[in-house]
Every structure is written in structure tokens, then in C-alpha cells.
């Protein structure tokens, strides 16, 4: 099954993605994670995209599409994949159609008022890639999964969040209509608990 997760920053895509991949046994492909990994390892790509990511803007389409195309050609993707953070604009969506059109696109809808609180309370683990909220883990700097040192992502500050939300509204939100026209969109209510959101997703995926 080829699945795309859509939704505004802070809608819980990453959390749900991990649960979906475990249950349905498909690889989790997060372009944000791939970029962050490249920044951490100071690769050529990482150096190229760091300032863009820190400002909340989109990385260039050509490198992003190339990276996803390459990742989707790996053997673990033959039975499907879960894309998290890609496509993020219409250009990327039409490129994706050329090599691996999705079966289902799940749009996680959240109340925009809650997003800032969700993101500013987010703590990320650079070691295992986990992402947690202080409402659940408390005021700790230790990753509950692997014991690594938690950090606040550079783009999780109020100013950058504003920019990310604006980028989302301008470039990514139009994808909802794009996929609705193709008849593959499914909407879930992202405002409830993690389990409630996951239950709706399982009802869609079967
Ligand atoms: P979010 O928590 O906002 O969903 P991600 O981890 O998915 O964040 O992405 C973080 C940043 O990585 C984006 O703001 C953007 O700079 C870059 N990025 C991720 N995916 C893409 C993409 N498909 N196209 C362009 N830039 C991307
Ligand atoms: Zn960890």
C-alpha cells in the first residue's frame, strides 16, 4: 500500500507515521528526517539545505524529488511505503505521479490554534529520531525511548512556526484538492488523542 500523510506542521504526522509503519509494515519515508540526518552528518546536501530549513521554507524541488525517487527505488519499498512530508507542493505531487502514485492520501486536520502549543512543546531526539511532547514526558531532557539528549528543533520556534504555517497554507494545502480530484483523499480529525487519531486511520487502511 502506498500511503501519503498530509497535514499542517504539528498535526501529529510523525507520531502517526511511526504507528502506521509498525502496524502495516511499510517503510517510513520522512523527507524532514532525511534532511535533518544530512545536516547532522554535514553532507553536501545538508550544507545546502540547512539555512532554508532553519527559516521554515521549502528545500529546492529538484533535490527533494531526486532524493525521494532514489529512496522509493530501494527494495523495501516494493510492497508500499508511507510518505511523511512529501509531496509538499503541486510540482512535487505531479513528479511523484510519474514514478509512484499513492493509493491513499490521509489528511490529518487540526485546529490551527493548537498548533503553536503543540510545536513549542515538542522535544526531538537526534539519536533515535523520536519526537515527544512535554505534556506527556514532563520537563525532562532525556529521550524516553533511547536515553539520548532531547533538543528543541531549530525550526520549532514561534517565528519559524509562523513561516512554516504560511508555507503550508500557500503550497501544501492545495494538495488536498489535487488528491480529492483523483479520488484518493481521506480526512481524519487530528484534534483528539493519539489513539483516537490512529483508530480513524486504521479504519481507513483496513
Ligand atoms: P513538519 O514537522 O513541519 O511537518 P518536517 O520534519 O516534515 O516538518 O520538515 C521540516 C523541514 O524540512 C521543512 O520545513 C522544509 O524546510 C524541509 N522539507 C521537508 N520535506 C520537504 C519537501 N517535501 N520539500 C521541500 N522541503 C521539505
Ligand atoms: Zn531517542
JSON list of C-alpha atoms and ligand atoms in Angstrom, two decimals:
[
{"chain": "A", "resi": 1, "resn": "UNK", "atom": "CA", "xyz": [0.00, 0.00, 0.00]},
{"chain": "A", "resi": 2, "resn": "UNK", "atom": "CA", "xyz": [1.31, 3.42, -1.00]},
{"chain": "A", "resi": 3, "resn": "UNK", "atom": "CA", "xyz": [0.28, 5.95, 1.61]},
{"chain": "A", "resi": 4, "resn": "UNK", "atom": "CA", "xyz": [0.83, 9.70, 1.89]},
{"chain": "A", "resi": 5, "resn": "UNK", "atom": "CA", "xyz": [0.29, 11.59, 5.13]},
{"chain": "A", "resi": 6, "resn": "UNK", "atom": "CA", "xyz": [-0.72, 15.20, 4.69]},
{"chain": "A", "resi": 7, "resn": "UNK", "atom": "CA", "xyz": [-1.27, 17.82, 7.35]},
{"chain": "A", "resi": 8, "resn": "UNK", "atom": "CA", "xyz": [-0.02, 21.10, 8.75]},
{"chain": "A", "resi": 9, "resn": "UNK", "atom": "CA", "xyz": [3.20, 21.26, 10.79]},
{"chain": "A", "resi": 10, "resn": "UNK", "atom": "CA", "xyz": [2.45, 19.98, 14.27]},
{"chain": "A", "resi": 11, "resn": "UNK", "atom": "CA", "xyz": [-0.59, 17.94, 13.22]},
{"chain": "A", "resi": 12, "resn": "UNK", "atom": "CA", "xyz": [0.99, 14.75, 14.53]},
{"chain": "A", "resi": 13, "resn": "UNK", "atom": "CA", "xyz": [2.11, 13.29, 11.20]},
{"chain": "A", "resi": 14, "resn": "UNK", "atom": "CA", "xyz": [5.36, 11.92, 12.57]},
{"chain": "A", "resi": 15, "resn": "UNK", "atom": "CA", "xyz": [3.71, 10.22, 15.54]},
{"chain": "A", "resi": 16, "resn": "UNK", "atom": "CA", "xyz": [1.02, 8.62, 13.41]},
{"chain": "A", "resi": 17, "resn": "UNK", "atom": "CA", "xyz": [3.54, 7.66, 10.74]},
{"chain": "A", "resi": 18, "resn": "UNK", "atom": "CA", "xyz": [5.52, 5.58, 13.22]},
{"chain": "A", "resi": 19, "resn": "UNK", "atom": "CA", "xyz": [2.37, 3.76, 14.36]},
{"chain": "A", "resi": 20, "resn": "UNK", "atom": "CA", "xyz": [1.18, 3.10, 10.80]},
{"chain": "A", "resi": 21, "resn": "UNK", "atom": "CA", "xyz": [4.54, 1.73, 9.68]},
{"chain": "A", "resi": 22, "resn": "UNK", "atom": "CA", "xyz": [4.69, -0.64, 12.60]},
{"chain": "A", "resi": 23, "resn": "UNK", "atom": "CA", "xyz": [1.18, -1.99, 12.08]},
{"chain": "A", "resi": 24, "resn": "UNK", "atom": "CA", "xyz": [1.19, -2.15, 8.27]},
{"chain": "A", "resi": 25, "resn": "UNK", "atom": "CA", "xyz": [4.86, -2.99, 7.85]},
{"chain": "A", "resi": 26, "resn": "UNK", "atom": "CA", "xyz": [5.81, -0.34, 5.32]},
{"chain": "A", "resi": 27, "resn": "UNK", "atom": "CA", "xyz": [8.93, 1.86, 5.40]},
{"chain": "A", "resi": 28, "resn": "UNK", "atom": "CA", "xyz": [8.54, 5.34, 6.89]},
{"chain": "A", "resi": 29, "resn": "UNK", "atom": "CA", "xyz": [9.96, 7.90, 4.49]},
{"chain": "A", "resi": 30, "resn": "UNK", "atom": "CA", "xyz": [10.15, 11.33, 6.06]},
{"chain": "A", "resi": 31, "resn": "UNK", "atom": "CA", "xyz": [11.85, 13.95, 3.91]},
{"chain": "A", "resi": 32, "resn": "UNK", "atom": "CA", "xyz": [12.27, 16.15, 7.01]},
{"chain": "A", "resi": 33, "resn": "UNK", "atom": "CA", "xyz": [14.13, 13.32, 8.78]},
{"chain": "A", "resi": 34, "resn": "UNK", "atom": "CA", "xyz": [16.31, 12.67, 5.74]},
{"chain": "A", "resi": 35, "resn": "UNK", "atom": "CA", "xyz": [17.24, 16.36, 5.52]},
{"chain": "A", "resi": 36, "resn": "UNK", "atom": "CA", "xyz": [17.96, 16.55, 9.27]},
{"chain": "A", "resi": 37, "resn": "UNK", "atom": "CA", "xyz": [20.15, 13.46, 9.03]},
{"chain": "A", "resi": 38, "resn": "UNK", "atom": "CA", "xyz": [22.10, 15.11, 6.21]},
{"chain": "A", "resi": 39, "resn": "UNK", "atom": "CA", "xyz": [22.53, 18.27, 8.25]},
{"chain": "A", "resi": 40, "resn": "UNK", "atom": "CA", "xyz": [23.75, 16.28, 11.22]},
{"chain": "A", "resi": 41, "resn": "UNK", "atom": "CA", "xyz": [26.31, 14.47, 9.06]},
{"chain": "A", "resi": 42, "resn": "UNK", "atom": "CA", "xyz": [27.25, 17.70, 7.27]},
{"chain": "A", "resi": 43, "resn": "UNK", "atom": "CA", "xyz": [26.83, 16.19, 3.83]},
{"chain": "A", "resi": 44, "resn": "UNK", "atom": "CA", "xyz": [26.83, 18.36, 0.73]},
{"chain": "A", "resi": 45, "resn": "UNK", "atom": "CA", "xyz": [23.03, 18.19, 0.72]},
{"chain": "A", "resi": 46, "resn": "UNK", "atom": "CA", "xyz": [22.86, 19.03, 4.41]},
{"chain": "A", "resi": 47, "resn": "UNK", "atom": "CA", "xyz": [25.03, 22.10, 4.00]},
{"chain": "A", "resi": 48, "resn": "UNK", "atom": "CA", "xyz": [22.91, 23.21, 1.06]},
{"chain": "A", "resi": 49, "resn": "UNK", "atom": "CA", "xyz": [19.55, 22.98, 2.88]},
{"chain": "A", "resi": 50, "resn": "UNK", "atom": "CA", "xyz": [20.39, 23.97, 6.46]},
{"chain": "A", "resi": 51, "resn": "UNK", "atom": "CA", "xyz": [19.62, 27.70, 6.24]},
{"chain": "A", "resi": 52, "resn": "UNK", "atom": "CA", "xyz": [16.45, 27.04, 4.24]},
{"chain": "A", "resi": 53, "resn": "UNK", "atom": "CA", "xyz": [15.13, 24.57, 6.80]},
{"chain": "A", "resi": 54, "resn": "UNK", "atom": "CA", "xyz": [16.03, 26.78, 9.73]},
{"chain": "A", "resi": 55, "resn": "UNK", "atom": "CA", "xyz": [13.97, 29.56, 8.18]},
{"chain": "A", "resi": 56, "resn": "UNK", "atom": "CA", "xyz": [10.91, 27.35, 7.70]},
{"chain": "A", "resi": 57, "resn": "UNK", "atom": "CA", "xyz": [10.99, 27.41, 3.91]},
{"chain": "A", "resi": 58, "resn": "UNK", "atom": "CA", "xyz": [10.91, 24.54, 1.46]},
{"chain": "A", "resi": 59, "resn": "UNK", "atom": "CA", "xyz": [14.06, 22.90, 0.18]},
{"chain": "A", "resi": 60, "resn": "UNK", "atom": "CA", "xyz": [14.54, 23.01, -3.62]},
{"chain": "A", "resi": 61, "resn": "UNK", "atom": "CA", "xyz": [12.18, 20.75, -5.58]},
{"chain": "A", "resi": 62, "resn": "UNK", "atom": "CA", "xyz": [14.88, 19.18, -7.74]},
{"chain": "A", "resi": 63, "resn": "UNK", "atom": "CA", "xyz": [16.98, 17.82, -4.87]},
{"chain": "A", "resi": 64, "resn": "UNK", "atom": "CA", "xyz": [13.90, 16.83, -2.87]},
{"chain": "A", "resi": 65, "resn": "UNK", "atom": "CA", "xyz": [12.29, 14.90, -5.74]},
{"chain": "A", "resi": 66, "resn": "UNK", "atom": "CA", "xyz": [15.56, 13.22, -6.64]},
{"chain": "A", "resi": 67, "resn": "UNK", "atom": "CA", "xyz": [16.05, 12.12, -3.05]},
{"chain": "A", "resi": 68, "resn": "UNK", "atom": "CA", "xyz": [12.54, 10.65, -2.79]},
{"chain": "A", "resi": 69, "resn": "UNK", "atom": "CA", "xyz": [12.77, 8.96, -6.17]},
{"chain": "A", "resi": 70, "resn": "UNK", "atom": "CA", "xyz": [16.01, 7.35, -5.12]},
{"chain": "A", "resi": 71, "resn": "UNK", "atom": "CA", "xyz": [14.59, 6.24, -1.76]},
{"chain": "A", "resi": 72, "resn": "UNK", "atom": "CA", "xyz": [11.43, 4.78, -3.32]},
{"chain": "A", "resi": 73, "resn": "UNK", "atom": "CA", "xyz": [13.52, 2.69, -5.71]},
{"chain": "A", "resi": 74, "resn": "UNK", "atom": "CA", "xyz": [15.01, 0.74, -2.77]},
{"chain": "A", "resi": 75, "resn": "UNK", "atom": "CA", "xyz": [13.84, -2.89, -2.42]},
{"chain": "A", "resi": 76, "resn": "UNK", "atom": "CA", "xyz": [11.99, -2.28, 0.87]},
{"chain": "A", "resi": 77, "resn": "UNK", "atom": "CA", "xyz": [9.50, -0.08, -0.99]},
{"chain": "A", "resi": 78, "resn": "UNK", "atom": "CA", "xyz": [8.26, -2.70, -3.45]},
{"chain": "A", "resi": 79, "resn": "UNK", "atom": "CA", "xyz": [5.21, -3.51, -1.33]},
{"chain": "A", "resi": 80, "resn": "UNK", "atom": "CA", "xyz": [4.44, 0.08, -0.50]},
{"chain": "A", "resi": 81, "resn": "UNK", "atom": "CA", "xyz": [5.61, 3.00, 1.57]},
{"chain": "A", "resi": 82, "resn": "UNK", "atom": "CA", "xyz": [4.47, 5.75, 3.84]},
{"chain": "A", "resi": 83, "resn": "UNK", "atom": "CA", "xyz": [5.49, 9.23, 2.76]},
{"chain": "A", "resi": 84, "resn": "UNK", "atom": "CA", "xyz": [5.59, 11.84, 5.51]},
{"chain": "A", "resi": 85, "resn": "UNK", "atom": "CA", "xyz": [6.39, 15.40, 4.43]},
{"chain": "A", "resi": 86, "resn": "UNK", "atom": "CA", "xyz": [6.38, 14.71, 0.70]},
{"chain": "A", "resi": 87, "resn": "UNK", "atom": "CA", "xyz": [4.87, 15.97, -1.55]},
{"chain": "A", "resi": 88, "resn": "UNK", "atom": "CA", "xyz": [4.69, 19.50, -0.17]},
{"chain": "A", "resi": 89, "resn": "UNK", "atom": "CA", "xyz": [3.62, 21.36, -3.30]},
{"chain": "A", "resi": 90, "resn": "UNK", "atom": "CA", "xyz": [1.93, 20.68, -6.64]},
{"chain": "A", "resi": 91, "resn": "UNK", "atom": "CA", "xyz": [5.19, 20.29, -8.51]},
{"chain": "A", "resi": 92, "resn": "UNK", "atom": "CA", "xyz": [6.33, 17.51, -6.18]},
{"chain": "A", "resi": 93, "resn": "UNK", "atom": "CA", "xyz": [2.91, 15.84, -6.39]},
{"chain": "A", "resi": 94, "resn": "UNK", "atom": "CA", "xyz": [2.96, 15.72, -10.18]},
{"chain": "A", "resi": 95, "resn": "UNK", "atom": "CA", "xyz": [6.53, 14.39, -10.15]},
{"chain": "A", "resi": 96, "resn": "UNK", "atom": "CA", "xyz": [5.51, 11.64, -7.74]},
{"chain": "A", "resi": 97, "resn": "UNK", "atom": "CA", "xyz": [2.67, 10.59, -10.07]},
{"chain": "A", "resi": 98, "resn": "UNK", "atom": "CA", "xyz": [5.32, 9.75, -12.66]},
{"chain": "A", "resi": 99, "resn": "UNK", "atom": "CA", "xyz": [7.05, 7.10, -10.61]},
{"chain": "A", "resi": 100, "resn": "UNK", "atom": "CA", "xyz": [4.91, 6.00, -7.65]},
{"chain": "A", "resi": 101, "resn": "UNK", "atom": "CA", "xyz": [1.34, 7.32, -7.45]},
{"chain": "A", "resi": 102, "resn": "UNK", "atom": "CA", "xyz": [-0.23, 6.89, -4.00]},
{"chain": "A", "resi": 103, "resn": "UNK", "atom": "CA", "xyz": [-3.21, 4.59, -3.28]},
{"chain": "A", "resi": 104, "resn": "UNK", "atom": "CA", "xyz": [-4.42, 6.70, -0.41]},
{"chain": "A", "resi": 105, "resn": "UNK", "atom": "CA", "xyz": [-3.70, 10.17, 0.95]},
{"chain": "A", "resi": 106, "resn": "UNK", "atom": "CA", "xyz": [-4.61, 10.76, 4.57]},
{"chain": "A", "resi": 107, "resn": "UNK", "atom": "CA", "xyz": [-5.16, 14.37, 5.54]},
{"chain": "A", "resi": 108, "resn": "UNK", "atom": "CA", "xyz": [-4.85, 14.96, 9.29]},
{"chain": "A", "resi": 109, "resn": "UNK", "atom": "CA", "xyz": [-6.84, 18.08, 10.06]},
{"chain": "A", "resi": 110, "resn": "UNK", "atom": "CA", "xyz": [-6.09, 20.08, 13.19]},
{"chain": "A", "resi": 111, "resn": "UNK", "atom": "CA", "xyz": [-7.35, 23.26, 14.70]},
{"chain": "A", "resi": 112, "resn": "UNK", "atom": "CA", "xyz": [-4.69, 25.86, 13.85]},
{"chain": "A", "resi": 113, "resn": "UNK", "atom": "CA", "xyz": [-4.93, 27.47, 17.32]},
{"chain": "A", "resi": 114, "resn": "UNK", "atom": "CA", "xyz": [-3.49, 24.35, 18.88]},
{"chain": "A", "resi": 115, "resn": "UNK", "atom": "CA", "xyz": [-0.55, 24.03, 16.57]},
{"chain": "A", "resi": 116, "resn": "UNK", "atom": "CA", "xyz": [1.77, 26.57, 18.13]},
{"chain": "A", "resi": 117, "resn": "UNK", "atom": "CA", "xyz": [1.35, 24.98, 21.56]},
{"chain": "A", "resi": 118, "resn": "UNK", "atom": "CA", "xyz": [1.93, 21.55, 20.09]},
{"chain": "A", "resi": 119, "resn": "UNK", "atom": "CA", "xyz": [5.11, 22.54, 18.33]},
{"chain": "A", "resi": 120, "resn": "UNK", "atom": "CA", "xyz": [6.67, 24.70, 21.03]},
{"chain": "A", "resi": 121, "resn": "UNK", "atom": "CA", "xyz": [6.22, 21.81, 23.48]},
{"chain": "A", "resi": 122, "resn": "UNK", "atom": "CA", "xyz": [7.94, 19.41, 21.12]},
{"chain": "A", "resi": 123, "resn": "UNK", "atom": "CA", "xyz": [11.26, 17.82, 22.05]},
{"chain": "A", "resi": 124, "resn": "UNK", "atom": "CA", "xyz": [13.19, 15.81, 19.50]},
{"chain": "A", "resi": 125, "resn": "UNK", "atom": "CA", "xyz": [15.79, 13.10, 19.88]},
{"chain": "A", "resi": 126, "resn": "UNK", "atom": "CA", "xyz": [18.67, 13.42, 17.42]},
{"chain": "A", "resi": 127, "resn": "UNK", "atom": "CA", "xyz": [19.81, 9.91, 18.30]},
{"chain": "A", "resi": 128, "resn": "UNK", "atom": "CA", "xyz": [16.70, 7.81, 17.53]},
{"chain": "A", "resi": 129, "resn": "UNK", "atom": "CA", "xyz": [14.64, 10.41, 15.65]},
{"chain": "A", "resi": 130, "resn": "UNK", "atom": "CA", "xyz": [11.83, 10.26, 18.19]},
{"chain": "A", "resi": 131, "resn": "UNK", "atom": "CA", "xyz": [9.57, 13.24, 18.82]},
{"chain": "A", "resi": 132, "resn": "UNK", "atom": "CA", "xyz": [7.75, 13.85, 22.12]},
{"chain": "A", "resi": 133, "resn": "UNK", "atom": "CA", "xyz": [5.60, 16.45, 23.81]},
{"chain": "A", "resi": 134, "resn": "UNK", "atom": "CA", "xyz": [6.37, 17.87, 27.26]},
{"chain": "A", "resi": 135, "resn": "UNK", "atom": "CA", "xyz": [2.69, 17.37, 28.18]},
{"chain": "A", "resi": 136, "resn": "UNK", "atom": "CA", "xyz": [3.38, 13.62, 28.01]},
{"chain": "A", "resi": 137, "resn": "UNK", "atom": "CA", "xyz": [7.02, 13.23, 29.03]},
{"chain": "A", "resi": 138, "resn": "UNK", "atom": "CA", "xyz": [7.28, 16.13, 31.50]},
{"chain": "A", "resi": 139, "resn": "UNK", "atom": "CA", "xyz": [10.16, 18.53, 31.76]},
{"chain": "A", "resi": 140, "resn": "UNK", "atom": "CA", "xyz": [12.97, 16.10, 31.02]},
{"chain": "A", "resi": 141, "resn": "UNK", "atom": "CA", "xyz": [15.88, 16.27, 28.59]},
{"chain": "A", "resi": 142, "resn": "UNK", "atom": "CA", "xyz": [16.31, 12.50, 28.36]},
{"chain": "A", "resi": 143, "resn": "UNK", "atom": "CA", "xyz": [14.75, 10.59, 25.47]},
{"chain": "A", "resi": 144, "resn": "UNK", "atom": "CA", "xyz": [12.22, 8.08, 26.87]},
{"chain": "A", "resi": 145, "resn": "UNK", "atom": "CA", "xyz": [12.98, 5.67, 24.02]},
{"chain": "A", "resi": 146, "resn": "UNK", "atom": "CA", "xyz": [16.77, 5.58, 23.86]},
{"chain": "A", "resi": 147, "resn": "UNK", "atom": "CA", "xyz": [18.13, 7.77, 26.65]},
{"chain": "A", "resi": 148, "resn": "UNK", "atom": "CA", "xyz": [19.59, 10.29, 24.19]},
{"chain": "A", "resi": 149, "resn": "UNK", "atom": "CA", "xyz": [19.68, 14.02, 24.88]},
{"chain": "A", "resi": 150, "resn": "UNK", "atom": "CA", "xyz": [16.49, 15.75, 23.71]},
{"chain": "A", "resi": 151, "resn": "UNK", "atom": "CA", "xyz": [16.69, 19.00, 21.75]},
{"chain": "A", "resi": 152, "resn": "UNK", "atom": "CA", "xyz": [14.31, 21.66, 20.50]},
{"chain": "A", "resi": 153, "resn": "UNK", "atom": "CA", "xyz": [14.39, 21.71, 16.72]},
{"chain": "A", "resi": 154, "resn": "UNK", "atom": "CA", "xyz": [15.78, 24.96, 15.27]},
{"chain": "A", "resi": 155, "resn": "UNK", "atom": "CA", "xyz": [12.58, 25.41, 13.28]},
{"chain": "A", "resi": 156, "resn": "UNK", "atom": "CA", "xyz": [10.31, 24.88, 16.30]},
{"chain": "A", "resi": 157, "resn": "UNK", "atom": "CA", "xyz": [10.50, 28.49, 17.49]},
{"chain": "A", "resi": 158, "resn": "UNK", "atom": "CA", "xyz": [7.37, 30.73, 17.33]},
{"chain": "A", "resi": 159, "resn": "UNK", "atom": "CA", "xyz": [8.70, 32.90, 14.45]},
{"chain": "A", "resi": 160, "resn": "UNK", "atom": "CA", "xyz": [9.70, 29.96, 12.29]},
{"chain": "A", "resi": 161, "resn": "UNK", "atom": "CA", "xyz": [6.46, 28.14, 13.07]},
{"chain": "A", "resi": 162, "resn": "UNK", "atom": "CA", "xyz": [4.58, 31.12, 11.68]},
{"chain": "A", "resi": 163, "resn": "UNK", "atom": "CA", "xyz": [6.57, 30.88, 8.46]},
{"chain": "A", "resi": 164, "resn": "UNK", "atom": "CA", "xyz": [6.02, 27.11, 8.22]},
{"chain": "A", "resi": 165, "resn": "UNK", "atom": "CA", "xyz": [2.28, 27.56, 8.64]},
{"chain": "A", "resi": 166, "resn": "UNK", "atom": "CA", "xyz": [2.23, 30.18, 5.93]},
{"chain": "A", "resi": 167, "resn": "UNK", "atom": "CA", "xyz": [4.24, 27.95, 3.58]},
{"chain": "A", "resi": 168, "resn": "UNK", "atom": "CA", "xyz": [1.81, 25.14, 4.37]},
{"chain": "A", "resi": 169, "resn": "UNK", "atom": "CA", "xyz": [-1.23, 27.27, 3.54]},
{"chain": "A", "resi": 170, "resn": "UNK", "atom": "CA", "xyz": [0.24, 28.57, 0.27]},
{"chain": "A", "resi": 171, "resn": "UNK", "atom": "CA", "xyz": [1.91, 25.47, -1.15]},
{"chain": "A", "resi": 172, "resn": "UNK", "atom": "CA", "xyz": [0.83, 22.30, 0.61]},
{"chain": "A", "resi": 173, "resn": "UNK", "atom": "CA", "xyz": [-2.84, 22.80, 1.37]},
{"chain": "A", "resi": 174, "resn": "UNK", "atom": "CA", "xyz": [-3.73, 22.92, -2.37]},
{"chain": "A", "resi": 175, "resn": "UNK", "atom": "CA", "xyz": [-2.71, 19.25, -2.49]},
{"chain": "A", "resi": 176, "resn": "UNK", "atom": "CA", "xyz": [-5.89, 18.35, -0.64]},
{"chain": "A", "resi": 177, "resn": "UNK", "atom": "CA", "xyz": [-7.94, 19.39, -3.64]},
{"chain": "A", "resi": 178, "resn": "UNK", "atom": "CA", "xyz": [-5.44, 17.84, -6.05]},
{"chain": "A", "resi": 179, "resn": "UNK", "atom": "CA", "xyz": [-5.83, 14.42, -4.39]},
{"chain": "A", "resi": 180, "resn": "UNK", "atom": "CA", "xyz": [-9.57, 14.87, -3.81]},
{"chain": "A", "resi": 181, "resn": "UNK", "atom": "CA", "xyz": [-9.94, 15.28, -7.58]},
{"chain": "A", "resi": 182, "resn": "UNK", "atom": "CA", "xyz": [-8.10, 11.99, -8.01]},
{"chain": "A", "resi": 183, "resn": "UNK", "atom": "CA", "xyz": [-10.48, 10.37, -5.52]},
{"chain": "A", "resi": 184, "resn": "UNK", "atom": "CA", "xyz": [-7.77, 9.20, -3.11]},
{"chain": "A", "resi": 185, "resn": "UNK", "atom": "CA", "xyz": [-8.10, 11.65, -0.20]},
{"chain": "A", "resi": 186, "resn": "UNK", "atom": "CA", "xyz": [-9.34, 10.59, 3.24]},
{"chain": "A", "resi": 187, "resn": "UNK", "atom": "CA", "xyz": [-9.76, 13.13, 6.02]},
{"chain": "A", "resi": 188, "resn": "UNK", "atom": "CA", "xyz": [-9.21, 12.39, 9.69]},
{"chain": "A", "resi": 189, "resn": "UNK", "atom": "CA", "xyz": [-9.87, 14.57, 12.71]},
{"chain": "A", "resi": 190, "resn": "UNK", "atom": "CA", "xyz": [-6.43, 15.25, 14.24]},
{"chain": "A", "resi": 191, "resn": "UNK", "atom": "CA", "xyz": [-7.60, 17.10, 17.33]},
{"chain": "A", "resi": 192, "resn": "UNK", "atom": "CA", "xyz": [-8.18, 14.11, 19.58]},
{"chain": "A", "resi": 193, "resn": "UNK", "atom": "CA", "xyz": [-5.77, 11.80, 21.40]},
{"chain": "A", "resi": 194, "resn": "UNK", "atom": "CA", "xyz": [-3.01, 9.89, 19.59]},
{"chain": "A", "resi": 195, "resn": "UNK", "atom": "CA", "xyz": [-5.08, 6.69, 19.90]},
{"chain": "A", "resi": 196, "resn": "UNK", "atom": "CA", "xyz": [-8.23, 8.35, 18.61]},
{"chain": "A", "resi": 197, "resn": "UNK", "atom": "CA", "xyz": [-6.44, 9.67, 15.52]},
{"chain": "A", "resi": 198, "resn": "UNK", "atom": "CA", "xyz": [-4.78, 6.30, 14.92]},
{"chain": "A", "resi": 199, "resn": "UNK", "atom": "CA", "xyz": [-8.11, 4.50, 15.20]},
{"chain": "A", "resi": 200, "resn": "UNK", "atom": "CA", "xyz": [-9.56, 6.65, 12.42]},
{"chain": "A", "resi": 201, "resn": "UNK", "atom": "CA", "xyz": [-6.52, 5.92, 10.26]},
{"chain": "A", "resi": 202, "resn": "UNK", "atom": "CA", "xyz": [-6.83, 2.17, 10.84]},
{"chain": "A", "resi": 203, "resn": "UNK", "atom": "CA", "xyz": [-10.47, 2.34, 9.81]},
{"chain": "A", "resi": 204, "resn": "UNK", "atom": "CA", "xyz": [-9.36, 3.85, 6.52]},
{"chain": "A", "resi": 205, "resn": "UNK", "atom": "CA", "xyz": [-6.45, 1.48, 5.88]},
{"chain": "A", "resi": 206, "resn": "UNK", "atom": "CA", "xyz": [-8.37, -1.62, 7.00]},
{"chain": "B", "resi": 1, "resn": "LIG", "atom": "P1", "xyz": [6.96, 19.35, 9.98]},
{"chain": "B", "resi": 1, "resn": "LIG", "atom": "O1", "xyz": [7.10, 18.98, 11.41]},
{"chain": "B", "resi": 1, "resn": "LIG", "atom": "O2", "xyz": [6.74, 20.82, 9.76]},
{"chain": "B", "resi": 1, "resn": "LIG", "atom": "O3", "xyz": [6.00, 18.51, 9.23]},
{"chain": "B", "resi": 1, "resn": "LIG", "atom": "P2", "xyz": [9.25, 18.16, 8.58]},
{"chain": "B", "resi": 1, "resn": "LIG", "atom": "O4", "xyz": [10.14, 17.48, 9.51]},
{"chain": "B", "resi": 1, "resn": "LIG", "atom": "O5", "xyz": [8.38, 17.33, 7.69]},
{"chain": "B", "resi": 1, "resn": "LIG", "atom": "O6", "xyz": [8.39, 19.22, 9.39]},
{"chain": "B", "resi": 1, "resn": "LIG", "atom": "O7", "xyz": [10.10, 19.14, 7.62]},
{"chain": "B", "resi": 1, "resn": "LIG", "atom": "C1", "xyz": [10.96, 20.11, 8.14]},
{"chain": "B", "resi": 1, "resn": "LIG", "atom": "C2", "xyz": [11.55, 20.98, 7.02]},
{"chain": "B", "resi": 1, "resn": "LIG", "atom": "O8", "xyz": [12.22, 20.16, 6.06]},
{"chain": "B", "resi": 1, "resn": "LIG", "atom": "C3", "xyz": [10.55, 21.78, 6.20]},
{"chain": "B", "resi": 1, "resn": "LIG", "atom": "O9", "xyz": [10.16, 22.97, 6.83]},
{"chain": "B", "resi": 1, "resn": "LIG", "atom": "C4", "xyz": [11.37, 22.00, 4.90]},
{"chain": "B", "resi": 1, "resn": "LIG", "atom": "O10", "xyz": [12.32, 23.01, 5.07]},
{"chain": "B", "resi": 1, "resn": "LIG", "atom": "C5", "xyz": [12.11, 20.68, 4.75]},
{"chain": "B", "resi": 1, "resn": "LIG", "atom": "N1", "xyz": [11.33, 19.73, 3.93]},
{"chain": "B", "resi": 1, "resn": "LIG", "atom": "C6", "xyz": [10.80, 18.54, 4.37]},
{"chain": "B", "resi": 1, "resn": "LIG", "atom": "N2", "xyz": [10.12, 17.93, 3.37]},
{"chain": "B", "resi": 1, "resn": "LIG", "atom": "C7", "xyz": [10.22, 18.73, 2.28]},
{"chain": "B", "resi": 1, "resn": "LIG", "atom": "C8", "xyz": [9.73, 18.68, 0.96]},
{"chain": "B", "resi": 1, "resn": "LIG", "atom": "N3", "xyz": [8.98, 17.65, 0.52]},
{"chain": "B", "resi": 1, "resn": "LIG", "atom": "N4", "xyz": [10.03, 19.70, 0.11]},
{"chain": "B", "resi": 1, "resn": "LIG", "atom": "C9", "xyz": [10.78, 20.73, 0.50]},
{"chain": "B", "resi": 1, "resn": "LIG", "atom": "N5", "xyz": [11.26, 20.87, 1.75]},
{"chain": "B", "resi": 1, "resn": "LIG", "atom": "C10", "xyz": [10.99, 19.89, 2.64]},
{"chain": "B", "resi": 2, "resn": "LIG", "atom": "ZN1", "xyz": [15.96, 8.72, 21.39]}
]
